[in-house]
Amino acid sequence: MKAAILTSPQPVRNQPLRIGEVATPEPRPGEVLLRVRACGVCRTDLHIVEGELPPLRRELIPGHQIVGEVVDENATRLPHGTRVGVSWIGGTEGSCRYCQLGLENLCDSPAFTGYSVNGGYAEYAAVRADFAFPLPDRLDDLRAAPLLCAGIIGFRSLRVAGVKPGDRVGLFGFGASAHLAIAVLRSWKCEVYVSTRGESHRKLAASLGAAWVGSETEKPPVELDCAVTFAPSGDVVVAALASLRKGGVVAINAIHLDRIPQFDYDRLMWGERQLRSVANMTRADARDFLRIASEIDLRPKVTAFPLDQANDALIALKEDSIDGAAVITI
Ligand SMILES: [Zn+2]
Ligand SMILES: [Zn+2]
């Protein structure tokens, strides 16, 4: 099969992904073989390809927002032809204390799709059937792909931030994840305040119903009940903290931050303000979010790239040169 293969992480401008032929995977017990139809491109892919996340395999096929069709299975109950989505958590062992507590997103030994196991920048992928989510018909391939990580983890971020209907919510950064989260927030009648770099991101935020839009570290004109930061920048985290009311929460939706600068505790955290990270996702997050996405007819803005141009898709993401999400079509 054709795949995009990473052997040596380096800056994306060096085209680290080689497009070539590899053996089609065989599904192991409990797995299904998917014919991949589309695979979303996530910022985490960029961190993997550039080596900010340490390599776990000598050869890796990245990609963890897979939309595929079951074409073979090994002792699973997912029928052939089922269209499913696969996300970043590709499996958990189910017995560690986090799994036992229902916190499978924190599992001690999870499989990460497109990182510890091969992902979806390929014609086929073998995935665990119990971590593949049947997709509602209403969500087409191209538009379902970015929902599978950007969407689900953005949705989890809203949960971690403790968003309640009608809240004043800040979104700091406005890429793939935020432009999906705003649709959910609007359906909950929240007032959304967006601080982001890039004129086109600001325009997109305004067109999607933001109550206010400013530049990346600009402070919204009201105190926020909660905020989510999407940029991999500690300065943005501090800007979000500075915008909170007492008792408010900032959820950091970033697997990697450059650093967190020193900040004034008395002014920014005192008053029971909270700073939380958002790690991974649970299957319940995925199911709940996909249901809501179908109900509100969520239509992400996507730019499609053929598999041959996987490196270009990552460059576009890094340079912030597209609005919404990049999706590789296969
Ligand atoms: Zn576990
Ligand atoms: Zn992701």
Short mmCIF file of C-alpha atoms in Angstrom, two decimals, residues 169-174 182 186 190-196 201-222 224 239 243:
data_model
loop_
_atom_site.label_atom_id
_atom_site.label_comp_id
_atom_site.label_asym_id
_atom_site.label_seq_id
_atom_site.Cartn_x
_atom_site.Cartn_y
_atom_site.Cartn_z
CA VAL A 169 -15.86 31.70 27.34
CA GLY A 170 -12.48 32.76 25.93
CA LEU A 171 -10.79 30.89 23.08
CA PHE A 172 -7.10 31.81 22.74
CA GLY A 173 -5.89 30.72 19.31
CA PHE A 174 -8.32 29.91 16.54
CA ILE A 182 -17.10 27.62 18.96
CA ARG A 186 -22.83 28.73 20.36
CA CYS A 190 -22.33 30.88 25.40
CA GLU A 191 -20.77 34.28 24.69
CA VAL A 192 -17.47 33.55 22.99
CA TYR A 193 -14.43 35.86 23.11
CA VAL A 194 -11.65 34.99 20.68
CA SER A 195 -8.02 36.20 20.88
CA THR A 196 -5.95 34.98 17.96
CA HIS A 201 -8.53 33.60 11.74
CA ARG A 202 -10.14 36.67 13.31
CA LYS A 203 -12.53 37.04 10.39
CA LEU A 204 -13.44 33.35 10.59
CA ALA A 205 -14.11 33.68 14.35
CA ALA A 206 -16.37 36.68 13.76
CA SER A 207 -18.25 34.86 11.02
CA LEU A 208 -18.80 31.88 13.34
CA GLY A 209 -20.50 34.04 15.95
CA ALA A 210 -17.77 35.29 18.32
CA ALA A 211 -19.07 38.14 20.51
CA TRP A 212 -15.63 39.80 20.39
CA VAL A 213 -12.41 39.15 18.48
CA GLY A 214 -8.92 40.45 19.29
CA SER A 215 -5.26 39.77 18.60
CA GLU A 216 -3.42 36.83 20.19
CA THR A 217 -2.67 38.21 23.64
CA GLU A 218 -5.31 40.92 23.67
CA LYS A 219 -7.54 40.94 26.71
CA PRO A 220 -11.28 40.52 26.15
CA PRO A 221 -13.39 43.45 27.38
CA VAL A 222 -15.17 41.35 30.04
CA LEU A 224 -14.31 35.38 31.49
CA ALA A 239 -2.92 36.13 28.79
CA SER A 243 -8.74 37.48 31.61
#
